[in-house]
Coordinates of C-alpha atoms and ligand atoms in Angstrom, one line a residue:
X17 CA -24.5 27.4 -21.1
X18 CA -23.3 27.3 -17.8
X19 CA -19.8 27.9 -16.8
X20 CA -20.0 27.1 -13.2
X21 CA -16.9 25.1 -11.7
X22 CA -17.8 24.6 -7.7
X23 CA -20.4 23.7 -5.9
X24 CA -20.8 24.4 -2.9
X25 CA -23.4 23.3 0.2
X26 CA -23.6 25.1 3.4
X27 CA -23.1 23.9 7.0
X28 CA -26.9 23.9 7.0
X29 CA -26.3 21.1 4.1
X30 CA -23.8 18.7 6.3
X31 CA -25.4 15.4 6.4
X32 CA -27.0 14.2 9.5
X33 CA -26.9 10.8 9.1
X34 CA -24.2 8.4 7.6
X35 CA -25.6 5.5 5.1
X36 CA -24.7 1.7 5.9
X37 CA -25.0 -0.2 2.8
X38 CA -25.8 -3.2 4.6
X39 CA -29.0 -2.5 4.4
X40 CA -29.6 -2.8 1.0
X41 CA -26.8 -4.8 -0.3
X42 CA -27.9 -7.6 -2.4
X43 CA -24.9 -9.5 -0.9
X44 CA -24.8 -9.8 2.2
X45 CA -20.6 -10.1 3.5
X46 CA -20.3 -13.7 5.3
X47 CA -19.6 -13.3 9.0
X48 CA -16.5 -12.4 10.3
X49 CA -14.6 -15.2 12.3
X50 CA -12.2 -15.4 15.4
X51 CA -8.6 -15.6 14.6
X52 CA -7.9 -18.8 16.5
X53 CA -11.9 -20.8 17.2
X54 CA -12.9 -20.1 13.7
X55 CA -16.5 -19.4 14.7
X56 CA -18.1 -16.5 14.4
X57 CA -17.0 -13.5 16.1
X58 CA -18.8 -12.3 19.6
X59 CA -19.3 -8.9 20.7
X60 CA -16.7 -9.8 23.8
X61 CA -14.2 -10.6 21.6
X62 CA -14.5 -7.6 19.6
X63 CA -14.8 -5.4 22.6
X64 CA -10.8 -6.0 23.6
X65 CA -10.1 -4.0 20.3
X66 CA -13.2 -1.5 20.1
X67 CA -15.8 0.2 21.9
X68 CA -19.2 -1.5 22.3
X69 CA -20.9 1.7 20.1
X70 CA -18.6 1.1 16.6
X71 CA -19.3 -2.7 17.3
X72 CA -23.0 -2.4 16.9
X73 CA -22.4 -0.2 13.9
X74 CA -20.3 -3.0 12.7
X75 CA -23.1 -5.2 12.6
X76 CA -25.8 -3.1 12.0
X77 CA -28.4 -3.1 9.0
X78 CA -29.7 -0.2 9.9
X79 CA -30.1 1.9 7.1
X80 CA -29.1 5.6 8.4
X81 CA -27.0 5.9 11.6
X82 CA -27.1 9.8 13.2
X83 CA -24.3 11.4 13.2
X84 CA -23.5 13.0 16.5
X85 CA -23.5 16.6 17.2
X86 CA -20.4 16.2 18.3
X87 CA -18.8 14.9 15.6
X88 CA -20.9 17.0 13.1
X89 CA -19.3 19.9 14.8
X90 CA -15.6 19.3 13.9
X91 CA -17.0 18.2 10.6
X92 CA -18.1 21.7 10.2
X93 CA -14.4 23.1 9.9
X94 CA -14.0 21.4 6.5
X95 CA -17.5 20.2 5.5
X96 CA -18.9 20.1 3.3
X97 CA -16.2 19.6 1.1
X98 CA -16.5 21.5 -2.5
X99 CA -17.4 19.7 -5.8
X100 CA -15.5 20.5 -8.4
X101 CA -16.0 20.5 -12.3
X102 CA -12.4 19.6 -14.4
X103 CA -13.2 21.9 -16.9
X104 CA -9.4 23.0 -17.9
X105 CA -8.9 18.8 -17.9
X106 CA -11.9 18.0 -20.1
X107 CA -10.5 20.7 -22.5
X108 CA -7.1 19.0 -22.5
X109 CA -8.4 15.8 -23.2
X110 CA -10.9 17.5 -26.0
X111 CA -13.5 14.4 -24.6
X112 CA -17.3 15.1 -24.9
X113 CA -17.4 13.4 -21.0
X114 CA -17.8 15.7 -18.2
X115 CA -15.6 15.0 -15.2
X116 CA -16.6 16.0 -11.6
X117 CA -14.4 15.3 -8.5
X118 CA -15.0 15.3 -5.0
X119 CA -12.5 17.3 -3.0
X120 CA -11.5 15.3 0.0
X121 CA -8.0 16.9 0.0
X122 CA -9.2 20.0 2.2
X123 CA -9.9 18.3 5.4
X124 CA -7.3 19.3 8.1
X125 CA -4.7 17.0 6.9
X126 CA -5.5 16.5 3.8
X127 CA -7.2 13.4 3.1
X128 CA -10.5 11.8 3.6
X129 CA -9.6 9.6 6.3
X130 CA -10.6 12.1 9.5
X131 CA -14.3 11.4 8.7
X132 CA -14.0 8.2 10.3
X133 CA -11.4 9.7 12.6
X134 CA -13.2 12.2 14.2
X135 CA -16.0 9.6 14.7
X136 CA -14.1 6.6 16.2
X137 CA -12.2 9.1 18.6
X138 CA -15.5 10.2 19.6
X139 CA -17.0 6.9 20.5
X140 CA -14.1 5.7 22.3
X141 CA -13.9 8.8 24.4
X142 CA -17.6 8.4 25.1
X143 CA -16.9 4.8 26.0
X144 CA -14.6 5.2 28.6
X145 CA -10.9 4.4 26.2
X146 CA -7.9 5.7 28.1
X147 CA -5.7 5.5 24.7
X148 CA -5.9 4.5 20.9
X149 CA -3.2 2.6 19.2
X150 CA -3.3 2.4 15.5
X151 CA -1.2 1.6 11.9
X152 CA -0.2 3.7 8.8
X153 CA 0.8 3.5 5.8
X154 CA 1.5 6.6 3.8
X155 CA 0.5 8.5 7.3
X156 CA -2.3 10.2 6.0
X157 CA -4.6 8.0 8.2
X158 CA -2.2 8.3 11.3
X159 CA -2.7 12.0 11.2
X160 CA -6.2 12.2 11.0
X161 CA -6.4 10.1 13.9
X162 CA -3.5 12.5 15.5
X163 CA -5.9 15.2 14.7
X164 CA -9.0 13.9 15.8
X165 CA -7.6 12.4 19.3
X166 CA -6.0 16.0 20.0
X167 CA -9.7 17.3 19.7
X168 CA -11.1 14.2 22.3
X169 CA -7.9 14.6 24.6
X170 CA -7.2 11.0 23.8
X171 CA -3.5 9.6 23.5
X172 CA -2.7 7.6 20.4
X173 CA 0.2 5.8 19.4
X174 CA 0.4 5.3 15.7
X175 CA 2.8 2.0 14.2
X176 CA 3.7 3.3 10.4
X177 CA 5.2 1.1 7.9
X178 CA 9.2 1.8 8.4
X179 CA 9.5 2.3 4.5
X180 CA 6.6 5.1 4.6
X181 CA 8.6 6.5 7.9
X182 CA 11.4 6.5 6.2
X183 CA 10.2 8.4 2.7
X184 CA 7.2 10.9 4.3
X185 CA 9.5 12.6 7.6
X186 CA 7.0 15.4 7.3
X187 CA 4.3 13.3 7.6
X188 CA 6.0 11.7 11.2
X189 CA 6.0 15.5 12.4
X190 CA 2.6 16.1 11.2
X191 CA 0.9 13.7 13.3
X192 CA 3.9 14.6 16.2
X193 CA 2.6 17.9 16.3
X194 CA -1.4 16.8 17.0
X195 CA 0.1 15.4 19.8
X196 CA 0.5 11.6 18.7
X197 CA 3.3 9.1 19.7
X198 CA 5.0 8.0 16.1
X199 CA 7.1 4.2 16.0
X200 CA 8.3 2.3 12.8
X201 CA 6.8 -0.4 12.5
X202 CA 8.4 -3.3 13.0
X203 CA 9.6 -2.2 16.3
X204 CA 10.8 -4.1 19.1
X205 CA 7.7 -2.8 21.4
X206 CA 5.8 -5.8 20.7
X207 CA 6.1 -9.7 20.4
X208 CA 5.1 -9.9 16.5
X209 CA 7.9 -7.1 15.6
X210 CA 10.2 -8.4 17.4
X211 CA 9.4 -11.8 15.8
X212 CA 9.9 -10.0 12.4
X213 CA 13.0 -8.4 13.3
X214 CA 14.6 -11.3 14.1
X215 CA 13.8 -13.1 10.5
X216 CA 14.8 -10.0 8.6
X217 CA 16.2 -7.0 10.5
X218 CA 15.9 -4.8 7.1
X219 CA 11.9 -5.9 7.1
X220 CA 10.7 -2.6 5.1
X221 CA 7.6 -3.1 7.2
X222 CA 3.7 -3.9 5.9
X223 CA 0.4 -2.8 6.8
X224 CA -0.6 -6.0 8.0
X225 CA 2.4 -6.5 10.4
X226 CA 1.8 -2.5 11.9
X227 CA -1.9 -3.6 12.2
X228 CA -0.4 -6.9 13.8
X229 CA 1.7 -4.8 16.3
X230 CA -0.7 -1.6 17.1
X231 CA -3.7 -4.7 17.8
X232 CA -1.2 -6.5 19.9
X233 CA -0.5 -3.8 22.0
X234 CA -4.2 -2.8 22.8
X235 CA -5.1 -6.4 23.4
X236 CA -2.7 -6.9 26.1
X237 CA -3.6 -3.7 27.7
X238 CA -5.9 -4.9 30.3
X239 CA -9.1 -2.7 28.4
X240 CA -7.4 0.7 28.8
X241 CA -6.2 0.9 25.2
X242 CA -8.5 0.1 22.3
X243 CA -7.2 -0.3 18.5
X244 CA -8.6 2.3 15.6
X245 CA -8.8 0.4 11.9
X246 CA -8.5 3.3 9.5
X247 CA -10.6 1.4 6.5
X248 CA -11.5 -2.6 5.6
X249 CA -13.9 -2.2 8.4
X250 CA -18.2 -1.4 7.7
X251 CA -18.2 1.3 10.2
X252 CA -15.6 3.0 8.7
X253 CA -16.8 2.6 5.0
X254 CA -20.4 4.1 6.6
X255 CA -18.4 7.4 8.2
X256 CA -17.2 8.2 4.6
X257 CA -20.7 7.9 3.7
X258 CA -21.0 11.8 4.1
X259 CA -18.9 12.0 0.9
X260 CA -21.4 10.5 -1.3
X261 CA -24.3 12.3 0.4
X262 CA -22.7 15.4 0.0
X263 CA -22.0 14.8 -3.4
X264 CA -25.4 13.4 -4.7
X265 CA -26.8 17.1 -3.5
X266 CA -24.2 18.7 -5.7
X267 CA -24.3 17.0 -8.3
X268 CA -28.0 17.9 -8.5
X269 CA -27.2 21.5 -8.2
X270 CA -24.6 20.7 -11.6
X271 CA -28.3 19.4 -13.4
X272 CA -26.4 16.1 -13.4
X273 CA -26.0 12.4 -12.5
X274 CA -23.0 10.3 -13.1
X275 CA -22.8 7.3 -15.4
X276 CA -19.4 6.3 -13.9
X277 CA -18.0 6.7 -10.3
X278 CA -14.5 6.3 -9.1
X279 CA -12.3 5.6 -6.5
X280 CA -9.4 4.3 -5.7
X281 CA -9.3 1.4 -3.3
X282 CA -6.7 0.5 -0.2
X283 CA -9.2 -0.9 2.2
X284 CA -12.3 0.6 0.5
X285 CA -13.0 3.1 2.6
X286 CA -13.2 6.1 0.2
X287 CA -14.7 4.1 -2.6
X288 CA -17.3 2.9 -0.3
X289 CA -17.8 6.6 0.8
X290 CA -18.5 8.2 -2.4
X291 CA -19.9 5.2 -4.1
X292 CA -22.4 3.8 -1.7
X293 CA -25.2 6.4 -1.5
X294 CA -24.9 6.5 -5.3
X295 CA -25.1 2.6 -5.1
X296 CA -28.3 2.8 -3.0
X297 CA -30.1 5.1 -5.6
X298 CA -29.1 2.4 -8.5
X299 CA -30.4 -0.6 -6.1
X300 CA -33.7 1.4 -4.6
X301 CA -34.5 4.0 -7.0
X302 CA -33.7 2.3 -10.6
X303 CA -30.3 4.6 -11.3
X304 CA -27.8 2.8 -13.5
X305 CA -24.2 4.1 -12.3
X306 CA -21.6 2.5 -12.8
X307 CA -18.8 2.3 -10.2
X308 CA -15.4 1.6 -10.6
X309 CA -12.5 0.9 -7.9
X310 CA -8.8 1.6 -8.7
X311 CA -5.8 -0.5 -7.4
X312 CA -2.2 -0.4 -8.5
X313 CA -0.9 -3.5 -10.6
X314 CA 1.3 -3.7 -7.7
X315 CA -1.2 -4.7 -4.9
X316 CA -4.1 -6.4 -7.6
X317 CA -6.3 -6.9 -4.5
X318 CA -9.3 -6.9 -6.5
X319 CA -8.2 -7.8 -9.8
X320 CA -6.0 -10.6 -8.9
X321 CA -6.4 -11.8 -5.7
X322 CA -8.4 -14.9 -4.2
X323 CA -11.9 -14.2 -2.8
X324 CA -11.8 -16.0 0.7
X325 CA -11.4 -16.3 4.3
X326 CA -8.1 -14.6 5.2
X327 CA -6.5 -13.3 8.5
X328 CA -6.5 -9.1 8.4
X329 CA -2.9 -9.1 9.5
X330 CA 0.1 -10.6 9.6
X331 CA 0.4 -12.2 12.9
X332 CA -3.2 -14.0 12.6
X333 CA -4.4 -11.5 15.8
X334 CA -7.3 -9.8 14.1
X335 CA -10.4 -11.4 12.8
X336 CA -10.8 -13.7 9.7
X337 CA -13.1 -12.2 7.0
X338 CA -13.9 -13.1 3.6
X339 CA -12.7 -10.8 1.1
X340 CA -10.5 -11.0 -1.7
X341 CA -7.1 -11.6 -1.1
X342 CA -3.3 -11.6 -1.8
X343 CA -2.7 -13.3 1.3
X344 CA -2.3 -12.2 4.8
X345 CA 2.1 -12.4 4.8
X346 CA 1.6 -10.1 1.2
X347 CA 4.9 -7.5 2.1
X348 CA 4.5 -5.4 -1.0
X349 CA 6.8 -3.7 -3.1
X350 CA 7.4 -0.2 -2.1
X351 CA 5.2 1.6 -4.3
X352 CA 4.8 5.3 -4.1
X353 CA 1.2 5.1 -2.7
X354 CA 1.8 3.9 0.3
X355 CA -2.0 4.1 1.4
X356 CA -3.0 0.9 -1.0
X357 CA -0.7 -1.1 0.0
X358 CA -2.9 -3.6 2.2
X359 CA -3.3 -7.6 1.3
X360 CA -7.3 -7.7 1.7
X361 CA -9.9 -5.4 1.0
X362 CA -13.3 -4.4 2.9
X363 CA -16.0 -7.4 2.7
X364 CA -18.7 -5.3 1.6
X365 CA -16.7 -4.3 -1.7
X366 CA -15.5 -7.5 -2.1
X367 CA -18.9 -9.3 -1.9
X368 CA -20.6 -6.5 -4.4
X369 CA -17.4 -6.3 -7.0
X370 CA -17.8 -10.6 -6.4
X371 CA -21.4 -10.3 -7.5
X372 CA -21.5 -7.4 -10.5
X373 CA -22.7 -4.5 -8.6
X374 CA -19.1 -2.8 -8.9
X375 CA -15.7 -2.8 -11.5
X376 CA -12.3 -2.8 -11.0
X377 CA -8.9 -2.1 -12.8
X378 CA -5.4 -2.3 -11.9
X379 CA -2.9 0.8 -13.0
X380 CA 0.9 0.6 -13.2
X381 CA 2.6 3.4 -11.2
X382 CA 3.7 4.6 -14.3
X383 CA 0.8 5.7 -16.1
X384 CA -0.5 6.8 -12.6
X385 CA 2.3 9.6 -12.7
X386 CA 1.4 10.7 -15.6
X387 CA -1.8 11.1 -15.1
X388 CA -1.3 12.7 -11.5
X389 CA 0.8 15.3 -13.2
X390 CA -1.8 16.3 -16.1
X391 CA -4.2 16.7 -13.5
X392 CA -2.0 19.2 -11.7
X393 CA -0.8 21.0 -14.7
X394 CA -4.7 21.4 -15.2
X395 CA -7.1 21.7 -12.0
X396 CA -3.9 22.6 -10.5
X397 CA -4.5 20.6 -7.3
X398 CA -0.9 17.9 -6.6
X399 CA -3.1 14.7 -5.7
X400 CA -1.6 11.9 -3.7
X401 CA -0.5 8.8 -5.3
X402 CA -3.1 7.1 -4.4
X403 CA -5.7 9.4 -6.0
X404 CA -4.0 9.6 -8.8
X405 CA -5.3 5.9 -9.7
X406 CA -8.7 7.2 -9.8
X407 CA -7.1 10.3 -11.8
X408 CA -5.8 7.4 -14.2
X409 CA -9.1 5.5 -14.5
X410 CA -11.3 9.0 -14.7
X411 CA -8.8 9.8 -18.1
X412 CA -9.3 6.8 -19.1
X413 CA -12.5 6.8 -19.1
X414 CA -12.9 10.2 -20.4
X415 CA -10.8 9.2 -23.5
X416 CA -13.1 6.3 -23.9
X417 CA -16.0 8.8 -24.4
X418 CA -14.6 10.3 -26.5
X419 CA -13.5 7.7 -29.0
X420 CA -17.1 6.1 -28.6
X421 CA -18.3 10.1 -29.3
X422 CA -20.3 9.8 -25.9
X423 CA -21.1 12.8 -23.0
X424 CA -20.4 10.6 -20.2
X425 CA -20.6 11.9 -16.9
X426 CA -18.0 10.9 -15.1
X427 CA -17.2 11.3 -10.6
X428 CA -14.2 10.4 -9.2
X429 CA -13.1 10.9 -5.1
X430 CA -10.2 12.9 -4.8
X431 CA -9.6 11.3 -2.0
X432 CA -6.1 13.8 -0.6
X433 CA -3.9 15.7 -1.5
X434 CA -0.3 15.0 -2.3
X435 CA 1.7 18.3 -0.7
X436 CA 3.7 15.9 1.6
X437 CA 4.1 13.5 -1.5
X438 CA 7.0 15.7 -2.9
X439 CA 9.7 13.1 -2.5
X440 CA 7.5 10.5 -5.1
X441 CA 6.8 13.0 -7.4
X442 CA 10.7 14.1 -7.6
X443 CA 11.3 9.7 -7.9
X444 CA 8.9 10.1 -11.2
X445 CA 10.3 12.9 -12.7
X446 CA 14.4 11.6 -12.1
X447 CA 12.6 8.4 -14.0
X448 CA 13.3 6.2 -10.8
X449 CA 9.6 4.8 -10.4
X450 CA 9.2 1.4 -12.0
X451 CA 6.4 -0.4 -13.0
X452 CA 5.4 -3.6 -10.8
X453 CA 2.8 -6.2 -11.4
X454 CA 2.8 -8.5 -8.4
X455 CA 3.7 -12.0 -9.7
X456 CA 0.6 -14.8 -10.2
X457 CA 2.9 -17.0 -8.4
X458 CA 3.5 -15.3 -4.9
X459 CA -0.4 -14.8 -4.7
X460 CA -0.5 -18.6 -5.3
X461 CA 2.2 -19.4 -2.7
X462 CA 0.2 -17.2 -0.2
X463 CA -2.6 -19.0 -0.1
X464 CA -1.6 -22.2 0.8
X465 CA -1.1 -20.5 4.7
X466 CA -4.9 -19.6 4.4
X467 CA -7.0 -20.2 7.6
X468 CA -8.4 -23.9 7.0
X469 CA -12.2 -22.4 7.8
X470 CA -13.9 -25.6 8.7
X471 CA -16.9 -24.9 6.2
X472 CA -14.1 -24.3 3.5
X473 CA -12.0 -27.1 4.4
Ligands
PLP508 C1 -5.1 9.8 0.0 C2 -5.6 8.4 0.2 N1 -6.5 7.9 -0.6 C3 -6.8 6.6 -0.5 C4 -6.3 5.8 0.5 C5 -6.7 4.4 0.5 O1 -7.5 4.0 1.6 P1 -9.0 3.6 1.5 O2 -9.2 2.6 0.4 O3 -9.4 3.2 2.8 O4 -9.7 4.9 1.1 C6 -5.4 6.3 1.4 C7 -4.9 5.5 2.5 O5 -4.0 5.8 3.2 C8 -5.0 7.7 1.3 O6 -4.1 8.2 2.1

């Protein structure tokens, strides 16, 4: 029986092409509209926030967009990224299921998100952008941008949500040290923070009012700063396709395919990445994975939210898309995973999960801890809040095998790791963290400031 714990593909392996699931999605998202017209978005108006190259992968149906030389070049310094067997986890649980996770965690800075990072700062540099300005939440996806700008010799300022600035210092210095310009967000740079400043000077921030801010200061740039969306978007879901290419190849080196896939889900973009080639397999080639995105109880996107047109910050600035929804004002509670805190979700996701092709759960911070903690105590890696959702969801699911006496195989995206997380971690074990489940009532307040889409109206 084999004992074999990594596996491993060589640069020769990296993928050369990313995968856009709009080419084979059953459900095709609706168009995205302009914040104030309502009518479907034009390439000109997208081309104040982005460069004309990620716009046409926006759009695209292509199936398989090459990924440049360039790009596949600084991929090369972490990719591929290992897959792992949780062997000394299965054994704790004593489940028949096998677990496999994709390790995400040793990129850089120690997450996913430079994938798209290092490609956005390449096509803006190609395309002539003097700057990028961008939000974050937990600051893992302002310092992959820090990192990947520093390679392109491109300025970035990043906007993070003053509660995360406030808890994750290190992470402020992190991205300071790639060479990026770091504000709490609301700050009195732009109109909108000012705005929000005024209403509530102790305003612990959101992602939609930092996106709000960082677009607002690219649009009124005159064309020499362009905005960088570090999920939600498709051509950010299709970058962190190389996470499910890589892992269908190793998997087949394990001699194994997986009944269950999981992620957990801000925007969607790590979700989409692992979970989309796999996707493409059950829709073209008859596979019949199931896939399941993770969201805390405390931002039920997903789970509880409303499935319509919504603005994609708070200051009604960027484009309206359909997606589910907890409303585009949604300030969450300040839950320890900082990166899945966002009101909307990305369309793709929402129009699949809408029609059946994917699951979703909601976890209470709580039982996330936990679970973050057996997993370090047993694969030995700290994973960042928000992986531990999917951590949650994988035991779970492992434990459900085993009470149903199945061998389920079972993948989950360990999406970063949780090394500048310390300060949460120490919140769990004082027993500060609190459960949260975000009231049925303020997502039904919310939407009555919906956009009044004409079709909708
Ligand atoms: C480690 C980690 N995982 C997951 C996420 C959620 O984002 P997404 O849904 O785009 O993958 C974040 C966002 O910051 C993150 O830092």
């Amino acid at each position: 029986m084999s004992t074999q714990t990594k596996f491993l593909l060589t640069e020769a392996d990296l993928p050369k092409f990313w995968y856009n699931i709009n080419a084979d999605s059953p459900v095709a998202p609706a168009p995205v509209l302009h914040p104030q017209t309502m009518e479907p978005v034009t390439p000109d108006f997208l081309s104040v926030l982005f460069p004309m190259e990620l716009i046409l992968q926006e759009v695209s149906t292509e199936r398989y967009i090459e990924i440049p030389e360039e790009v596949r070049e600084i991929y090369k310094l972490w990719r591929p990224t290992p897959l792992l067997r949780a062997r000394a986890l299965e054994k704790a649980l004593d489940t028949p299921a096998h677990i496999y996770y994709k390790h995400e965690g040793v990129s850089p800075c120690g997450s996913h998100k430079p994938n798209t990072a290092v490609a956005q700062a390449f096509f803006n540099k190609i395309g002539g952008t003097k700057a990028l300005t961008t939000e974050t939440g937990a600051g893992q996806w302002g310092s992959a941008l820090a990192l990947a700008c520093n390679f392109f010799d491109l300025p970035v300022e990043v906007y993070m949500v003053k509660v995360s600035y406030n808890q994750k210092p290190y992470r402020r210095v992190m991205m300071e040290t790639y060479g990026a310009t770091v504000f709490a967000s609301p700050t009195d740079r732009t109109q909108f923070g000012r705005s929000v400043l005024a209403e509530d000077p102790d305003s612990p921030g959101s992602l939609g009012i930092a996106i709000s801010e960082a677009v607002e200061v690219a649009a009124t740039s005159g064309g020499a700063k362009k905005y960088s969306l570090g999920s939600v978007l498709n051509h950010v879901l299709t970058h962190q396709s190389v996470i499910g290419e890589e892992a269908l190849k190793q998997m087949d080196m394990a001699g194994e395919y997986p009944d269950v896939v999981i992620g957990c889900v801000g925007g969607g973009s790590n979700f989409g990445g692992i979970a989309y080639p796999f996707l493409r397999q059950n829709l073209l080639e008859g596979k019949r994975t199931r896939f399941v995105a993770v969201e805390p109880t405390a931002t039920p996107t997903l789970t509880k939210g409303v499935y319509t047109y919504d603005y994609g910050d708070t200051a009604r600035m960027a484009p309206i898309v359909k997606m589910y929804t907890l409303g585009h004002g949604f300030v969450p509670p300040p839950i320890h995973a900082g990166g899945l805190r966002y009101h909307g979700m990305a369309p793709s996701i929402c129009a699949l999960y809408n029609a059946g092709y994917i699951e979703a759960v909601a976890v209470p911070q709580l039982a996330t801890f936990d679970a973050a903690v057996q997993f370090a105590r047993t694969e030995g890696i700290i994973p960042a809040p928000e992986t531990a959702h999917a951590i949650r969801t994988t035991i779970d699911e492992a434990l459900d095998a085993k009470e149903k006496g199945e061998k389920r195989i079972i993948l989950f995206n360990l999406s970063g790791h949780g090394n500048f997380d310390m300060s949460s971690y120490q919140a769990y074990f004082n027993y500060e963290l609190k459960d949260y489940a975000y009231p049925a009532e303020a997502i039904k307040a919310a939407m009555a400031d919906l956009p009044k889409v004409p079709e909708l109206a």
